[in-house]
Tab-separated table of C-alpha atoms in Angstrom:
chain	number	residue	atom	x	y	z
M	226	VAL	CA	12.741	8.994	-12.905
M	227	GLU	CA	15.182	11.135	-14.911
M	228	PHE	CA	16.917	12.233	-11.683
M	229	TRP	CA	20.391	10.649	-11.498
M	230	ASN	CA	19.657	8.970	-14.875
M	231	ARG	CA	17.413	6.378	-13.237
M	232	GLU	CA	15.402	5.744	-16.390
M	233	ASN	CA	18.546	4.026	-17.734
M	234	LEU	CA	19.880	2.713	-14.439
M	235	TYR	CA	16.759	0.817	-13.349
M	236	PRO	CA	16.507	-1.434	-16.437
M	237	ALA	CA	20.276	-2.041	-16.261
M	238	LEU	CA	19.840	-3.270	-12.681
M	239	GLY	CA	16.989	-5.588	-13.668
M	240	PHE	CA	14.010	-3.599	-12.414
M	241	GLU	CA	10.916	-4.537	-14.386
M	242	LYS	CA	8.788	-1.582	-13.333
M	243	TRP	CA	9.186	1.684	-11.503
M	244	TYR	CA	6.853	4.337	-10.200
M	245	ASP	CA	7.667	8.033	-10.189
M	246	GLU	CA	5.708	11.275	-9.946
M	247	GLU	CA	3.342	10.122	-12.687
M	248	TYR	CA	2.011	7.509	-10.227
M	249	PHE	CA	2.610	9.244	-6.904
M	250	GLY	CA	1.491	12.737	-7.904
M	251	GLU	CA	2.418	15.937	-6.131
M	252	ASP	CA	-0.470	16.380	-3.709
M	253	GLU	CA	1.688	16.797	-0.603
M	254	ILE	CA	5.238	18.012	-1.119
M	255	ILE	CA	7.612	18.311	1.848
M	256	GLY	CA	11.142	19.530	1.240
M	257	ILE	CA	12.458	18.173	-2.058
M	258	GLY	CA	9.651	15.767	-2.869
M	259	LEU	CA	6.516	13.852	-2.016
M	260	SER	CA	5.738	13.452	1.681
M	261	ASP	CA	6.664	10.087	3.130
M	262	LYS	CA	3.084	9.717	4.361
M	263	ILE	CA	1.629	9.739	0.836
M	264	PHE	CA	4.628	7.844	-0.522
M	265	PHE	CA	4.210	4.936	1.908
M	266	GLN	CA	0.431	4.826	1.452
M	267	LYS	CA	0.675	4.603	-2.331
M	268	SER	CA	3.630	2.209	-2.174
M	269	HIS	CA	1.621	-0.052	0.118
M	270	ASP	CA	-1.183	-0.193	-2.440
M	271	VAL	CA	1.248	-1.502	-5.079
M	272	LEU	CA	2.786	-4.090	-2.739
M	273	LYS	CA	-0.621	-5.270	-1.509
M	274	ASN	CA	-1.808	-5.744	-5.090
M	275	LEU	CA	1.272	-7.833	-5.927
M	276	HIS	CA	0.817	-9.890	-2.766
M	277	ASN	CA	-2.913	-10.450	-3.376
M	278	ASN	CA	-2.094	-11.712	-6.872
M	279	GLY	CA	0.355	-14.235	-5.444
M	280	GLN	CA	3.321	-12.517	-7.054
M	281	LEU	CA	6.729	-12.618	-5.407
M	282	PHE	CA	8.490	-9.278	-5.546
M	283	TYR	CA	11.529	-7.242	-4.678
M	284	ALA	CA	10.704	-3.598	-4.088
M	285	GLN	CA	13.014	-0.700	-3.331
M	286	LEU	CA	11.459	2.438	-1.870
M	287	VAL	CA	13.365	5.734	-1.836
M	288	THR	CA	11.985	8.206	0.701
M	289	LEU	CA	12.633	11.946	0.617
M	290	THR	CA	11.164	13.737	3.638
M	291	SER	CA	14.254	13.275	5.813
M	292	HIS	CA	16.521	14.679	3.101
M	293	HIS	CA	18.115	18.117	3.443
M	294	PRO	CA	16.809	20.893	3.739
M	295	PHE	CA	14.614	19.337	6.510
M	296	THR	CA	11.611	21.608	5.999
M	297	LEU	CA	8.636	20.054	7.755
M	298	PRO	CA	5.419	22.115	7.785
M	299	GLU	CA	4.448	23.010	11.351
M	300	GLU	CA	1.082	21.234	11.045
M	301	GLN	CA	2.957	17.979	10.318
M	302	ASN	CA	5.258	18.306	13.327
M	303	SER	CA	4.420	16.321	16.470
M	304	LEU	CA	7.801	16.549	18.208
M	305	GLN	CA	8.081	19.128	20.963
M	306	LEU	CA	11.661	20.269	21.465
M	307	PRO	CA	13.189	22.688	23.989
M	308	SER	CA	13.339	26.286	22.748
M	309	THR	CA	17.108	25.966	22.280
M	310	PHE	CA	16.325	23.968	19.103
M	311	ASP	CA	14.116	26.709	17.613
M	312	GLU	CA	15.237	27.892	14.178
M	313	SER	CA	18.172	25.480	14.054
M	314	ILE	CA	18.984	22.873	11.438
M	315	VAL	CA	19.481	20.376	14.266
M	316	GLY	CA	15.907	20.946	15.474
M	317	ASP	CA	14.592	20.774	11.912
M	318	TYR	CA	16.426	17.475	11.361
M	319	LEU	CA	15.038	15.954	14.560
M	320	LYS	CA	11.507	16.986	13.556
M	321	VAL	CA	11.691	15.357	10.118
M	322	ALA	CA	13.330	12.238	11.585
M	323	HIS	CA	10.471	11.958	14.074
M	324	TYR	CA	7.926	12.471	11.280
M	325	VAL	CA	9.555	9.718	9.180
M	326	ASP	CA	9.564	7.351	12.182
M	327	LYS	CA	5.802	7.836	12.518
M	328	GLN	CA	5.260	7.178	8.810
M	329	LEU	CA	7.384	4.029	8.998
M	330	GLU	CA	5.350	2.862	11.977
M	331	ALA	CA	2.107	3.354	10.026
M	332	PHE	CA	3.613	1.572	6.994
M	333	PHE	CA	4.689	-1.433	9.076
M	334	GLU	CA	1.279	-1.599	10.762
M	335	GLN	CA	-0.419	-1.614	7.359
M	336	LEU	CA	1.929	-4.329	6.074
M	337	ALA	CA	1.125	-6.407	9.158
M	338	THR	CA	-2.631	-5.850	8.805
M	339	ASP	CA	-2.539	-7.068	5.212
M	340	SER	CA	-0.333	-10.088	6.052
M	341	LEU	CA	2.577	-8.816	3.994
M	342	LEU	CA	4.995	-8.350	6.875
M	343	GLU	CA	5.017	-12.037	7.805
M	344	ASN	CA	6.115	-12.934	4.268
M	345	CYS	CA	8.699	-10.205	3.710
M	346	VAL	CA	12.206	-9.289	4.716
M	347	VAL	CA	12.311	-5.518	5.177
M	348	VAL	CA	15.663	-3.745	5.056
M	349	LEU	CA	16.050	-0.105	6.117
M	350	TYR	CA	19.180	1.935	5.547
M	351	GLY	CA	20.287	5.499	4.907
M	352	ASP	CA	22.067	6.175	1.645
M	353	HIS	CA	24.193	8.957	3.138
M	354	GLN	CA	24.672	11.083	6.236
M	355	GLY	CA	21.883	13.162	7.707
M	356	LEU	CA	23.509	16.340	8.978
M	357	GLN	CA	26.383	17.445	6.774
M	358	GLU	CA	29.038	19.296	8.719
M	359	ASN	CA	29.379	21.996	6.046
M	360	THR	CA	25.685	22.938	6.477
M	361	LEU	CA	26.042	23.577	10.220
M	362	SER	CA	26.577	27.050	11.622
M	363	ILE	CA	28.791	27.540	14.681
M	364	ASP	CA	25.651	27.643	16.850
M	365	ASP	CA	24.286	24.482	15.189
M	366	LYS	CA	27.555	22.647	15.836
M	367	ALA	CA	27.535	23.661	19.495
M	368	LEU	CA	23.891	22.582	19.862
M	369	LEU	CA	24.549	19.259	18.139
M	370	ASN	CA	27.679	18.580	20.212
M	371	SER	CA	25.692	19.226	23.383
M	372	PHE	CA	22.844	16.995	22.178
M	373	ILE	CA	25.002	13.965	21.311
M	374	GLY	CA	27.468	14.454	24.163
M	375	HIS	CA	30.652	14.815	22.106
M	376	GLU	CA	32.043	16.753	19.174
M	377	TYR	CA	30.228	15.824	15.971
M	378	ASN	CA	32.812	14.256	13.696
M	379	PHE	CA	33.357	12.485	10.385
M	380	ILE	CA	32.631	9.061	11.874
M	381	ASP	CA	29.290	10.310	13.268
M	382	GLN	CA	28.265	11.489	9.808
M	383	TYR	CA	28.843	8.098	8.244
M	384	ASN	CA	27.576	5.917	11.073
M	385	ILE	CA	24.456	4.817	9.184
M	386	PRO	CA	22.352	2.098	10.819
M	387	LEU	CA	21.146	-0.958	8.944
M	388	LEU	CA	17.839	-2.362	10.203
M	389	ILE	CA	16.478	-5.717	9.068
M	390	HIS	CA	13.061	-7.114	9.938
M	391	ALA	CA	12.426	-10.776	9.196
M	392	ASP	CA	9.143	-11.859	10.738
M	393	GLY	CA	9.101	-15.210	12.482
M	394	GLU	CA	12.867	-15.447	12.627
M	395	ASN	CA	14.728	-15.625	15.907
M	396	LEU	CA	16.976	-12.757	14.896
M	397	THR	CA	17.036	-10.020	17.486
M	398	GLY	CA	19.565	-7.635	18.932
M	399	HIS	CA	22.134	-5.103	17.834
M	400	TYR	CA	25.259	-5.953	15.889
M	401	ASN	CA	28.001	-3.359	16.048
M	402	THR	CA	29.901	-4.635	13.033
M	403	VAL	CA	31.496	-2.067	10.759
M	404	GLY	CA	30.218	-2.496	7.238
M	405	GLY	CA	28.847	-0.691	4.233
M	406	GLN	CA	26.159	-0.853	1.615
M	407	VAL	CA	28.147	-3.542	-0.221
M	408	ASP	CA	27.343	-5.847	2.714
M	409	ILE	CA	23.561	-5.603	2.324
M	410	LEU	CA	23.246	-8.043	-0.597
M	411	PRO	CA	25.225	-10.930	0.962
M	412	THR	CA	23.592	-10.359	4.358
M	413	VAL	CA	20.045	-10.484	3.007
M	414	ALA	CA	20.902	-13.371	0.659
M	415	ASN	CA	22.105	-15.324	3.681
M	416	LEU	CA	18.915	-14.546	5.605
M	417	ILE	CA	16.636	-15.814	2.847
M	418	GLY	CA	18.810	-18.786	1.873
M	419	LEU	CA	19.790	-17.438	-1.543
M	420	SER	CA	23.061	-18.906	-2.810
M	421	LEU	CA	25.578	-16.479	-4.261
M	422	ASP	CA	27.950	-19.236	-5.422
M	423	ASP	CA	27.541	-18.394	-9.113
M	424	PHE	CA	26.940	-14.676	-8.678
M	425	ILE	CA	29.503	-11.877	-8.903
M	426	TYR	CA	29.140	-9.309	-6.160
M	427	PHE	CA	31.336	-6.929	-4.220
């Protein structure tokens, strides 16, 4: 919790409780931190307990497996890529992204099984780009350009999707509106009917 001064930031933002390595442990480390598999399992236990006690909650989960340096152990990898991706940062990134997708799927299935999903709005977003241009070799850039069908550029790096799941709502489709993280609060507030009339926000 000391990382990025969060022990002071969280109370300032109104968080009543947080969980760090003291709760999550270090049984399965991938890359720079706890594996998303263990992280989601233990996070689910906390959310389920709150739900079972009839407590309303806001929870923010910060995952780490898809963070640079994208080092997924081979036994955790289930994505088969062409040999051209061997020993490339592009291939490593795709493998961790696939791993995280599978962990998210398992997390959503568990939320649904325990009747949490039908009572929650779930918001997924990336806090920064995945592949940083300055970490790509010439070969990596060529491989990435070929993979995405155009030259990887600044806009690609910051084109971060925002995914919102609101069970039971007739809200489907893709919205190609340019926005940023400052738009998350008013968007979610609108979805859940929370007035921001007397609230200062950017």
